[in-house]
CSV table of C-alpha atoms in Angstrom, one decimal:
chain,number,residue,atom,x,y,z
A,721,MET,CA,0.1,0.0,0.1
A,722,VAL,CA,2.7,2.3,1.0
A,723,CYS,CA,4.5,1.6,-2.4
A,724,ILE,CA,1.3,2.5,-4.3
A,725,GLN,CA,1.1,5.7,-2.4
A,726,ARG,CA,4.7,6.5,-3.1
A,727,ARG,CA,4.3,5.8,-6.8
A,728,LYS,CA,1.2,8.2,-6.9
A,729,LEU,CA,3.2,10.9,-5.1
A,730,LEU,CA,6.1,10.2,-7.5
A,731,ALA,CA,3.7,10.5,-10.5
A,732,SER,CA,2.2,13.6,-9.2
A,733,CYS,CA,5.7,15.3,-8.7
A,734,LEU,CA,6.6,14.2,-12.2
A,735,PHE,CA,3.3,15.5,-13.6
A,736,MET,CA,3.8,18.9,-11.9
A,737,THR,CA,7.5,19.2,-12.9
A,738,ALA,CA,6.4,18.5,-16.4
A,739,THR,CA,3.5,20.9,-16.4
A,740,VAL,CA,5.7,23.6,-14.9
A,741,PHE,CA,8.4,23.0,-17.7
A,742,LEU,CA,5.8,23.1,-20.5
A,743,LEU,CA,4.4,26.5,-19.1
A,744,VAL,CA,8.0,27.9,-19.0
A,745,THR,CA,8.8,26.4,-22.4
A,746,LEU,CA,5.6,28.0,-23.8
A,747,GLN,CA,6.3,31.5,-22.3
A,748,VAL,CA,9.8,31.3,-23.7
A,749,VAL,CA,8.5,30.7,-27.1
A,750,VAL,CA,5.9,33.5,-26.9
A,751,GLU,CA,8.5,35.9,-25.7
A,752,LEU,CA,10.9,34.8,-28.3
A,753,GLY,CA,8.1,35.3,-31.0
A,754,LYS,CA,7.5,38.6,-29.7
A,755,PHE,CA,11.0,39.6,-30.0
A,756,GLU,CA,11.4,38.1,-33.5
A,757,ARG,CA,8.2,39.9,-34.6
A,758,LYS,CA,9.5,43.2,-33.2
A,759,LYS,CA,12.9,42.7,-34.8
A,760,PHE,CA,11.3,41.6,-38.0
A,761,LYS,CA,9.0,44.7,-38.0
A,762,ASN,CA,11.9,47.1,-37.0
A,763,SER,CA,14.2,45.7,-39.8
A,764,HIS,CA,11.5,46.1,-42.4
A,765,LEU,CA,10.5,49.6,-41.2
A,766,GLN,CA,14.2,50.5,-41.5
A,767,ASP,CA,14.4,49.0,-45.1
A,768,GLY,CA,11.0,50.7,-46.1
A,769,HIS,CA,9.3,47.6,-46.9
A,770,ASN,CA,6.8,45.5,-45.1
A,771,LYS,CA,6.3,41.8,-46.0
A,772,VAL,CA,2.7,41.7,-45.5
A,773,GLU,CA,2.3,44.5,-47.9
A,774,GLU,CA,4.5,42.9,-50.4
A,775,GLU,CA,2.4,39.7,-50.2
A,776,SER,CA,-0.6,41.8,-50.6
A,777,LYS,CA,0.9,43.4,-53.6
A,778,HIS,CA,1.2,39.8,-55.3
A,779,LEU,CA,-2.3,39.2,-54.6
A,780,ASN,CA,-3.6,42.4,-56.0
A,781,VAL,CA,-3.3,40.9,-59.6
A,782,PHE,CA,-6.0,38.4,-58.6
A,783,PHE,CA,-8.1,40.2,-56.1
A,784,LYS,CA,-7.7,43.7,-57.5
A,785,LYS,CA,-6.4,45.6,-54.4
A,786,GLU,CA,-9.3,45.0,-52.3
A,787,ALA,CA,-7.5,45.2,-48.9
A,788,LEU,CA,-7.5,48.6,-47.2
A,789,THR,CA,-5.4,50.2,-44.3
A,790,LEU,CA,-7.1,50.7,-40.9
A,791,LYS,CA,-6.5,54.3,-41.2
A,792,ARG,CA,-8.1,54.5,-44.8
A,793,LYS,CA,-11.1,52.5,-43.4
A,794,LYS,CA,-11.8,55.0,-40.7
A,795,ARG,CA,-11.7,57.8,-43.2
A,796,LEU,CA,-14.1,56.1,-45.6
A,797,GLU,CA,-16.4,55.3,-42.9
A,798,VAL,CA,-16.4,59.2,-41.8
A,799,GLY,CA,-16.4,60.9,-45.0
A,800,GLY,CA,-17.5,58.3,-47.7
A,801,TYR,CA,-15.6,57.2,-50.9
A,802,PRO,CA,-16.0,58.1,-54.6
A,803,ILE,CA,-18.0,55.7,-56.7
A,804,MET,CA,-16.3,54.6,-60.0
A,805,LEU,CA,-19.3,53.2,-62.3
A,806,TRP,CA,-18.2,51.1,-65.0
A,807,TRP,CA,-20.9,51.8,-67.6
A,808,SER,CA,-19.7,49.0,-69.6
A,809,PRO,CA,-19.8,45.6,-67.7
A,810,LEU,CA,-16.2,44.9,-68.6
A,811,THR,CA,-15.2,43.8,-65.1
A,812,GLY,CA,-18.5,42.3,-64.0
A,813,GLU,CA,-18.0,43.4,-60.4
A,814,THR,CA,-21.1,44.5,-58.9
A,815,GLY,CA,-19.4,46.2,-56.1
A,816,ARG,CA,-15.5,46.1,-55.0
A,817,LEU,CA,-13.5,48.5,-52.6
A,818,GLY,CA,-10.3,49.1,-54.6
A,819,GLN,CA,-7.1,50.4,-53.1
A,820,CYS,CA,-5.0,52.9,-55.2
A,821,GLY,CA,-2.0,53.9,-53.2
A,822,MET,CA,-3.4,56.0,-50.4
A,823,ASP,CA,-6.7,56.4,-52.1
A,824,ALA,CA,-9.6,54.2,-52.1
A,825,CYS,CA,-12.6,54.0,-54.6
A,826,PHE,CA,-15.7,51.9,-55.0
A,827,PHE,CA,-15.7,50.1,-58.5
A,828,THR,CA,-19.0,48.7,-59.7
A,829,ILE,CA,-21.1,48.0,-62.8
A,830,ASN,CA,-24.4,48.5,-60.8
A,831,ARG,CA,-26.2,51.3,-62.7
A,832,THR,CA,-28.5,51.9,-59.7
A,833,TYR,CA,-25.5,54.0,-58.6
A,834,LEU,CA,-26.2,56.5,-61.6
A,835,HIS,CA,-27.8,59.2,-59.3
A,836,HIS,CA,-25.8,58.4,-56.1
A,837,PRO,CA,-24.2,61.7,-54.9
A,838,ARG,CA,-20.8,59.9,-54.4
A,839,THR,CA,-20.7,58.9,-58.0
A,840,LYS,CA,-17.7,60.7,-59.5
A,841,ALA,CA,-16.7,58.9,-62.7
A,842,PHE,CA,-18.1,56.8,-65.5
A,843,LEU,CA,-15.8,54.2,-67.1
A,844,PHE,CA,-16.4,53.1,-70.6
A,845,TYR,CA,-14.9,50.1,-72.7
A,846,GLY,CA,-14.6,51.4,-76.2
A,847,THR,CA,-15.8,48.2,-78.1
A,848,ASP,CA,-18.9,48.3,-75.8
A,849,PHE,CA,-19.5,52.1,-76.1
A,850,ASN,CA,-22.9,52.7,-77.8
A,851,ILE,CA,-25.4,55.5,-78.2
A,852,GLU,CA,-28.5,53.6,-76.8
A,853,SER,CA,-27.5,54.1,-73.2
A,854,LEU,CA,-25.3,57.0,-72.0
A,855,PRO,CA,-25.4,58.4,-68.3
A,856,LEU,CA,-27.3,61.6,-69.2
A,857,PRO,CA,-27.6,64.3,-68.3
A,858,ARG,CA,-24.1,64.6,-67.3
A,859,LYS,CA,-23.3,66.6,-64.1
A,860,ALA,CA,-20.4,69.1,-63.8
A,861,HIS,CA,-18.5,66.5,-61.4
A,862,HIS,CA,-19.0,63.6,-63.6
A,863,ASP,CA,-15.7,62.4,-65.3
A,864,TRP,CA,-16.1,60.1,-68.4
A,865,ALA,CA,-13.1,57.8,-68.8
A,866,LEU,CA,-12.3,55.6,-72.0
A,867,PHE,CA,-10.4,52.4,-72.0
A,868,HIS,CA,-9.9,51.1,-75.6
A,869,GLU,CA,-7.0,49.1,-76.6
A,870,GLU,CA,-8.6,47.7,-79.7
A,871,SER,CA,-8.6,48.1,-83.5
A,872,PRO,CA,-10.8,51.0,-84.9
A,873,LYS,CA,-13.0,48.5,-86.6
A,874,ASN,CA,-14.6,47.6,-83.3
A,875,ASN,CA,-16.1,51.1,-82.9
A,876,TYR,CA,-15.1,53.8,-85.6
A,877,LYS,CA,-16.8,56.7,-84.1
A,878,LEU,CA,-14.6,56.8,-81.2
A,879,PHE,CA,-11.8,57.6,-83.6
A,880,HIS,CA,-13.0,61.0,-84.5
A,881,GLU,CA,-12.3,64.2,-82.4
A,882,GLN,CA,-15.8,65.1,-81.7
A,883,VAL,CA,-16.2,61.8,-79.7
A,884,ILE,CA,-12.7,61.1,-78.2
A,885,THR,CA,-12.8,64.8,-76.7
A,886,LEU,CA,-16.0,63.8,-74.7
A,887,PHE,CA,-13.6,62.0,-72.3
A,888,ASN,CA,-11.7,63.3,-69.4
A,889,HIS,CA,-9.5,60.5,-69.1
A,890,THR,CA,-8.1,57.8,-71.6
A,891,ALA,CA,-6.2,54.6,-71.8
A,892,THR,CA,-5.4,53.7,-75.4
A,893,PHE,CA,-2.8,52.4,-77.8
A,894,SER,CA,-1.8,55.9,-78.5
A,895,ARG,CA,1.4,57.2,-76.8
A,896,HIS,CA,-0.5,60.4,-76.3
A,897,SER,CA,-3.3,59.1,-74.2
A,898,HIS,CA,-3.2,59.7,-70.5
A,899,LEU,CA,-2.4,55.9,-69.9
A,900,PRO,CA,-0.7,54.7,-73.1
A,901,LEU,CA,-1.3,51.0,-73.8
A,902,THR,CA,1.2,51.0,-77.0
A,903,THR,CA,3.3,48.0,-75.5
A,904,GLN,CA,0.4,46.0,-74.3
A,905,TYR,CA,1.4,43.0,-76.0
A,906,LEU,CA,5.1,43.0,-74.9
A,907,GLU,CA,5.9,41.4,-71.5
A,908,GLY,CA,9.2,43.2,-71.1
A,909,VAL,CA,12.8,43.3,-72.2
A,910,ASP,CA,13.6,39.9,-71.3
A,911,ALA,CA,10.9,38.6,-73.6
A,912,LEU,CA,12.6,40.3,-76.5
A,913,LYS,CA,16.1,39.2,-75.6
A,914,SER,CA,15.0,35.6,-74.9
A,915,LEU,CA,16.7,32.8,-77.1
A,916,ARG,CA,14.3,30.1,-76.1
A,917,TYR,CA,12.7,29.7,-79.4
A,918,LEU,CA,15.3,30.9,-81.5
A,919,VAL,CA,16.3,28.4,-84.3
A,920,PRO,CA,19.9,28.8,-85.5
A,921,LEU,CA,20.3,30.2,-89.1
A,922,GLN,CA,22.0,27.0,-90.3
A,923,SER,CA,18.9,25.0,-89.3
A,924,LYS,CA,16.5,27.4,-90.9
A,925,ASN,CA,18.6,27.1,-94.2
A,926,ASN,CA,18.1,23.3,-94.1
A,927,LEU,CA,14.3,23.8,-93.3
A,928,ARG,CA,14.0,25.9,-96.3
A,929,LYS,CA,14.0,22.6,-98.3
A,930,ARG,CA,10.3,22.2,-97.3
A,931,LEU,CA,9.4,25.6,-95.9
A,932,ALA,CA,8.8,28.9,-97.8
A,933,PRO,CA,10.9,31.9,-96.7
A,934,LEU,CA,7.8,33.6,-95.7
A,935,VAL,CA,4.9,32.6,-93.2
A,936,TYR,CA,1.5,34.2,-92.8
A,937,VAL,CA,-1.0,33.3,-90.3
A,938,GLN,CA,-4.2,35.1,-90.3
A,939,SER,CA,-7.9,34.1,-89.6
A,940,ASP,CA,-9.4,37.7,-89.7
A,941,CYS,CA,-9.8,38.2,-93.4
A,942,ASP,CA,-10.3,41.5,-95.3
A,943,PRO,CA,-9.8,43.9,-92.4
A,944,PRO,CA,-9.6,47.8,-92.8
A,945,SER,CA,-5.9,47.5,-93.5
A,946,ASP,CA,-6.6,45.5,-96.6
A,947,ARG,CA,-3.6,43.3,-95.9
A,948,ASP,CA,-4.9,40.3,-97.7
A,949,SER,CA,-4.8,42.1,-101.0
A,950,TYR,CA,-1.2,42.8,-100.5
A,951,VAL,CA,-0.2,39.3,-99.4
A,952,ARG,CA,-2.0,37.7,-102.4
A,953,GLU,CA,0.0,40.0,-104.7
A,954,LEU,CA,3.2,39.3,-102.9
A,955,MET,CA,2.4,35.5,-103.6
A,956,THR,CA,2.8,35.9,-107.2
A,957,TYR,CA,6.5,37.0,-106.7
A,958,ILE,CA,7.7,34.8,-103.8
A,959,GLU,CA,6.4,31.4,-102.1
A,960,VAL,CA,4.6,32.2,-98.9
A,961,ASP,CA,3.2,29.3,-96.4
A,962,SER,CA,-0.1,30.7,-95.4
A,963,TYR,CA,-1.9,29.1,-92.4
A,964,GLY,CA,-5.2,30.2,-90.9
A,965,GLU,CA,-8.3,31.1,-92.7
A,966,CYS,CA,-7.0,33.9,-94.9
A,967,LEU,CA,-5.3,32.8,-98.0
A,968,ARG,CA,-4.7,29.5,-96.6
A,969,ASN,CA,-2.3,26.9,-98.3
A,970,LYS,CA,-0.9,25.0,-95.7
A,971,ASP,CA,-2.4,23.5,-92.6
A,972,LEU,CA,-1.5,23.6,-88.9
A,973,PRO,CA,-1.8,20.5,-86.9
A,974,GLN,CA,-5.3,19.7,-85.8
A,975,GLN,CA,-4.5,20.6,-82.0
A,976,LEU,CA,-3.3,24.1,-83.2
A,977,LYS,CA,-6.0,25.2,-85.5
A,978,ASN,CA,-8.0,26.8,-82.6
A,979,PRO,CA,-7.1,30.5,-82.6
A,980,THR,CA,-6.6,30.2,-79.0
A,981,SER,CA,-3.5,28.3,-79.6
A,982,MET,CA,-1.7,31.0,-81.1
A,983,ASP,CA,0.3,31.5,-77.9
A,984,ALA,CA,0.9,27.6,-77.4
A,985,ASP,CA,4.4,26.4,-77.2
A,986,GLY,CA,3.7,24.1,-80.2
A,987,PHE,CA,2.6,27.0,-82.5
A,988,TYR,CA,5.6,29.1,-81.4
A,989,ARG,CA,7.9,26.1,-82.4
A,990,ILE,CA,6.3,25.9,-85.9
A,991,ILE,CA,6.5,29.6,-86.7
A,992,ALA,CA,9.9,29.8,-85.1
A,993,GLN,CA,11.3,27.8,-88.0
A,994,TYR,CA,10.8,30.4,-90.6
A,995,LYS,CA,13.1,33.3,-91.5
A,996,PHE,CA,10.4,35.7,-92.3
A,997,ILE,CA,6.9,36.6,-91.2
A,998,LEU,CA,4.2,38.7,-92.5
A,999,ALA,CA,3.4,40.7,-89.7
A,1000,PHE,CA,0.4,42.9,-90.8
A,1001,GLU,CA,-2.1,44.6,-88.6
A,1002,ASN,CA,-5.8,44.7,-89.2
A,1003,ALA,CA,-5.9,48.5,-89.3
A,1004,VAL,CA,-3.2,51.4,-90.1
A,1005,CYS,CA,-3.0,53.7,-87.1
A,1006,ASP,CA,0.0,55.5,-85.2
A,1007,ASP,CA,1.1,53.3,-82.3
A,1008,TYR,CA,-1.6,50.5,-82.9
A,1009,ILE,CA,0.9,47.7,-82.5
A,1010,THR,CA,-0.1,44.2,-81.6
A,1011,GLU,CA,1.3,40.7,-80.9
A,1012,LYS,CA,1.8,40.5,-84.7
A,1013,PHE,CA,4.8,42.6,-84.3
A,1014,TRP,CA,6.1,41.5,-81.0
A,1015,ARG,CA,5.6,37.9,-81.4
A,1016,PRO,CA,8.1,37.3,-84.2
A,1017,LEU,CA,10.8,39.5,-82.2
A,1018,LYS,CA,10.4,37.3,-79.2
A,1019,LEU,CA,10.5,34.1,-81.5
A,1020,GLY,CA,13.7,35.2,-83.4
A,1021,ILE,CA,12.0,35.8,-86.7
A,1022,VAL,CA,12.5,39.0,-89.0
A,1023,PRO,CA,8.9,40.6,-89.0
A,1024,VAL,CA,8.0,42.0,-92.5
A,1025,TYR,CA,5.6,44.8,-91.0
A,1026,TYR,CA,2.7,46.7,-92.2
A,1027,GLY,CA,0.6,48.7,-89.9
A,1028,SER,CA,1.5,51.7,-87.6
A,1029,PRO,CA,3.2,54.4,-89.6
A,1030,SER,CA,5.1,55.2,-86.5
A,1031,ILE,CA,6.5,51.6,-86.0
A,1032,LYS,CA,10.2,52.9,-86.4
A,1033,ASP,CA,9.8,54.6,-82.9
A,1034,TRP,CA,9.1,51.2,-81.5
A,1035,LEU,CA,11.9,49.0,-83.2
A,1036,PRO,CA,14.3,47.3,-80.7
A,1037,SER,CA,17.1,48.5,-83.1
A,1038,ASN,CA,17.3,50.3,-86.3
A,1039,ARG,CA,17.6,47.1,-88.1
A,1040,SER,CA,15.2,44.4,-86.6
A,1041,ALA,CA,12.3,44.7,-89.1
A,1042,ILE,CA,11.5,45.0,-92.7
A,1043,LEU,CA,8.9,47.6,-93.4
A,1044,ILE,CA,6.9,47.3,-96.6
A,1045,SER,CA,6.2,51.1,-96.6
A,1046,GLU,CA,10.0,51.2,-97.8
A,1047,PHE,CA,9.0,49.2,-101.1
A,1048,ALA,CA,7.0,50.6,-104.1
A,1049,HIS,CA,5.7,47.4,-105.0
A,1050,PRO,CA,5.3,43.8,-103.7
A,1051,ARG,CA,7.7,42.8,-106.4
A,1052,GLU,CA,10.4,44.9,-104.8
A,1053,LEU,CA,9.8,43.3,-101.4
A,1054,ALA,CA,9.8,39.7,-102.7
A,1055,SER,CA,13.3,40.6,-104.5
A,1056,TYR,CA,14.6,42.0,-101.2
A,1057,ILE,CA,13.5,39.0,-99.2
A,1058,ARG,CA,15.1,36.6,-101.7
A,1059,ARG,CA,18.3,38.5,-101.5
A,1060,LEU,CA,18.3,38.3,-97.7
A,1061,ASP,CA,17.3,34.5,-97.9
A,1062,TYR,CA,20.6,33.7,-100.0
A,1063,ASP,CA,22.9,35.8,-98.2
A,1064,ASP,CA,23.4,35.0,-94.4
A,1065,ARG,CA,25.6,37.9,-94.0
A,1066,LEU,CA,22.6,40.3,-94.9
A,1067,TYR,CA,20.1,38.1,-92.8
A,1068,LYS,CA,22.0,38.0,-89.7
A,1069,ALA,CA,22.2,41.9,-89.8
A,1070,TYR,CA,18.5,41.8,-88.8
A,1071,ILE,CA,18.9,39.4,-85.9
A,1072,GLU,CA,22.2,40.5,-84.5
A,1073,TRP,CA,20.5,42.5,-81.9
A,1074,LYS,CA,18.7,39.4,-80.7
A,1075,LEU,CA,21.9,37.3,-80.6
A,1076,LYS,CA,23.7,40.1,-78.8
A,1077,GLY,CA,20.8,41.0,-76.5
A,1078,GLU,CA,21.3,44.5,-77.3
A,1079,ILE,CA,18.1,46.9,-77.5
A,1080,SER,CA,19.2,50.3,-78.6
A,1081,ASN,CA,15.9,52.0,-78.7
A,1082,GLN,CA,15.9,54.3,-75.9
A,1083,ARG,CA,12.1,55.2,-76.3
A,1084,LEU,CA,11.0,51.5,-76.1
A,1085,LEU,CA,13.1,50.9,-73.1
A,1086,ALA,CA,11.8,54.1,-71.3
A,1087,ALA,CA,8.3,52.9,-72.2
A,1088,LEU,CA,8.7,49.4,-70.7
A,1089,ARG,CA,10.5,50.8,-67.5
A,1090,GLU,CA,7.9,53.6,-66.8
A,1091,ARG,CA,4.6,52.0,-67.6
A,1092,LYS,CA,2.4,51.6,-64.4
A,1093,TRP,CA,1.1,48.1,-65.3
A,1094,GLY,CA,2.6,44.9,-66.4
A,1095,VAL,CA,1.9,41.9,-68.8
A,1096,GLN,CA,1.7,38.4,-67.4
A,1097,ASP,CA,3.4,39.7,-64.4
A,1098,ILE,CA,2.0,38.9,-61.0
A,1099,ASN,CA,4.4,41.4,-59.3
A,1100,GLN,CA,2.4,44.3,-61.1
A,1101,ASP,CA,-1.2,45.4,-61.7
A,1102,ASN,CA,-2.6,44.8,-65.1
A,1103,TYR,CA,-3.7,47.8,-67.4
A,1104,ILE,CA,-7.2,47.6,-66.3
A,1105,ASP,CA,-6.1,48.0,-62.6
A,1106,ALA,CA,-3.9,50.8,-63.7
A,1107,PHE,CA,-6.6,52.7,-65.5
A,1108,GLU,CA,-9.0,52.3,-62.6
A,1109,CYS,CA,-6.6,53.6,-60.4
A,1110,MET,CA,-5.6,56.6,-62.7
A,1111,VAL,CA,-9.2,57.7,-62.6
A,1112,CYS,CA,-9.7,57.0,-58.9
A,1113,SER,CA,-6.4,59.1,-58.1
A,1114,LYS,CA,-7.7,62.1,-60.5
A,1115,VAL,CA,-11.1,62.0,-58.7
A,1116,TRP,CA,-9.3,62.2,-55.2
A,1117,ASP,CA,-7.1,65.1,-56.4
A,1118,ASN,CA,-10.2,66.9,-57.0
A,1119,ILE,CA,-11.8,65.9,-53.7
A,1120,ARG,CA,-8.6,67.3,-51.8
A,1121,LEU,CA,-8.8,70.6,-53.8
A,1122,GLN,CA,-12.5,71.1,-52.9
A,1123,GLU,CA,-11.9,70.4,-49.3
A,1124,LYS,CA,-9.4,73.4,-49.3
A,1125,GLY,CA,-11.8,75.5,-51.1
A,1126,LEU,CA,-10.0,75.5,-54.4
A,1127,PRO,CA,-11.7,74.8,-57.7
A,1128,PRO,CA,-11.3,71.3,-59.1
A,1129,LYS,CA,-9.1,70.6,-62.2
A,1130,ARG,CA,-10.7,69.6,-65.5
A,1131,TRP,CA,-8.7,66.9,-67.5
A,1132,LYS,CA,-9.7,66.6,-71.2
A,1133,ALA,CA,-8.8,63.9,-74.0
A,1134,GLU,CA,-7.4,65.3,-77.4
A,1135,GLY,CA,-7.8,64.3,-80.8
A,1136,THR,CA,-4.5,62.5,-80.7
A,1137,HIS,CA,-5.6,60.1,-77.9
A,1138,LEU,CA,-7.3,58.0,-80.3
A,1139,SER,CA,-7.2,58.7,-84.2
A,1140,CYS,CA,-6.8,56.6,-87.3
A,1141,PRO,CA,-6.9,57.9,-90.9
A,1142,GLU,CA,-9.5,56.7,-93.3
A,1143,PRO,CA,-8.7,53.2,-94.6
A,1144,THR,CA,-7.3,52.9,-98.1
A,1145,MET,CA,-7.1,49.9,-100.6
A,1146,PHE,CA,-4.1,48.5,-102.4
A,1147,ALA,CA,-4.3,48.6,-106.1
A,1148,PHE,CA,-2.2,46.2,-108.2
A,1149,SER,CA,-2.5,45.4,-111.9
A,1150,SER,CA,-0.3,42.3,-111.9
A,1151,ALA,CA,-1.1,39.8,-114.5
A,1152,SER,CA,1.2,37.2,-112.9
A,1153,HIS,CA,-0.4,33.8,-112.1
A,1154,CYS,CA,0.1,32.5,-108.6
A,1155,PRO,CA,-1.2,28.8,-108.6
A,1156,ARG,CA,-0.9,28.6,-104.7
A,1157,CYS,CA,-3.0,31.6,-104.2
A,1158,PRO,CA,-6.9,31.5,-103.4
A,1159,PRO,CA,-8.8,33.5,-106.0
A,1160,ALA,CA,-9.3,37.1,-105.5
A,1161,PRO,CA,-12.9,38.0,-104.5
A,1162,HIS,CA,-15.2,39.4,-107.1
A,1163,GLY,CA,-17.8,42.3,-106.7
A,1164,ASN,CA,-18.2,44.0,-103.4
A,1165,SER,CA,-15.9,42.2,-101.0
A,1166,LEU,CA,-16.0,42.7,-97.2
A,1167,ARG,CA,-12.9,45.0,-97.3
A,1168,GLU,CA,-14.7,47.6,-99.7
A,1169,MET,CA,-17.2,48.1,-96.9
A,1170,TRP,CA,-14.7,49.7,-94.6
A,1171,ILE,CA,-14.3,53.0,-96.4
A,1172,PRO,CA,-18.1,53.7,-96.5
A,1173,SER,CA,-18.2,52.5,-93.0
A,1174,PHE,CA,-15.6,55.0,-91.9
A,1175,GLN,CA,-17.2,57.8,-93.7
A,1176,GLN,CA,-20.6,57.1,-92.0
A,1177,SER,CA,-18.7,57.1,-88.7
A,1178,LYS,CA,-18.0,60.8,-89.1
A,1179,LYS,CA,-21.5,61.6,-89.3
A,1180,GLU,CA,-22.1,59.4,-86.3
A,1181,ALA,CA,-19.6,61.1,-84.3
A,1182,GLN,CA,-20.9,64.6,-85.3
A,1183,ALA,CA,-24.6,63.6,-84.3
A,1184,LEU,CA,-23.3,62.0,-81.0
A,1185,ARG,CA,-21.5,65.2,-80.0
A,1186,TRP,CA,-24.4,67.3,-80.6
A,1187,LEU,CA,-26.7,65.2,-78.6
A,1188,VAL,CA,-24.2,64.8,-75.7
A,1189,ASP,CA,-23.5,68.5,-75.8
A,1190,ARG,CA,-27.4,69.1,-75.4
A,1191,ASN,CA,-27.1,67.0,-72.2
A,1192,GLN,CA,-30.3,65.4,-72.3
A,1193,ASN,CA,-31.3,61.6,-72.9
A,1194,PHE,CA,-31.8,60.7,-76.4
A,1195,SER,CA,-33.4,57.9,-78.3
A,1196,ALA,CA,-31.7,55.9,-80.9
A,1197,GLN,CA,-34.3,57.1,-83.4
A,1198,GLU,CA,-33.1,60.7,-82.8
A,1199,PHE,CA,-29.5,59.7,-83.2
A,1200,TRP,CA,-30.1,58.0,-86.6
A,1201,ALA,CA,-32.4,60.7,-87.8
A,1202,LEU,CA,-29.4,63.1,-87.3
A,1203,VAL,CA,-26.9,60.8,-88.9
A,1204,PHE,CA,-29.0,60.3,-92.1
A,1205,LYS,CA,-30.4,64.1,-92.2
A,1206,ASP,CA,-29.9,65.6,-95.7
């Protein structure tokens, strides 16, 4: 019995000892944790960084800056926050509190906020901009902001001064807009310098036994640039492997026929085998530069370019692309391509910048360095986020001015923020026969509709401007009556 009591006493002592040990250990861990957190916080404050903020920055791309600081939350609860109403349902968000630096705005597509006293700006996506529904009458404190990175064919009336100057803030492909999107299809300098897909010249020379010197890949046929007419004529003088729906004479593998596969690794591997690619835009506008230009530069192919008249301002180096504007006729271009195809020394001059990783164009480097958004980069906002924050910040600038009793600033777009000339058609009189070319269309083809469409868009722009300046709601019937008024 005594043994049993002794054992119980010993067990109790051991239990108490263990308990005390655990409590002391726990306290030590807690204190160490406090010390480490304090040291961590202090070190990051000294460096000017905060890990939590950095992690939030990475999440911003996916959650669009929903987190708010406690200080800003308190301010919003007291004074309210401005509402940014997406009049186009681009984001699909019915309500989101977004943080833009030290400013915060409420972004929504919910039109019930139309007459809310805190609604300060209306955001429009150009392709969806239409006359049947506009936030009128427009109040003095209502800013209109336009986001439009697309071709003019999507909405021609926006490309006239009467309409583009209706907006206070713009984000377009033009370098002159408030938020230029000229490099929207280029991830960065490293993408241009990358040799991942580069096929050595000797291998390309060997591949020429079964491949044409030129490749063309388009499925949007007969656009305003009339590019198919040029390519059809060019085909009479030099061999072109044409994939896609336009002028097709060669097929891609079945798994790559979907247009969404044009950024697939398999597609890149096929295209990278060619020496030259016809990089023709669907419209001719200053600074309208798409993946058609940047993709071949990334893959190590020499682009034969037609599109932006200002393309020289964006070339990685003086000799990195062939511009068809420098040739009087496709016949001359074909002759030049053949010359480069046969002379490795001349051809290498066009890819030397790539092989050396040297980009000499300071304008291009500055644009990539200074832009406030990224392309496929989780460390940066995307350009829609940047557009939203640009407008949000401008609205807050005016709020702060008014709080000081000062008059608000007025921002206004200019005609250069989105402009394109009237489309023109190529006129060739070649009698040459091209056995691999699809027959040219007869009668009124789709491309011949673009010129009348552009001319009518001028009347639409004039009518829209008059109605908006009147600052009253209007019907579609009123609009079209003005457009077709004699």
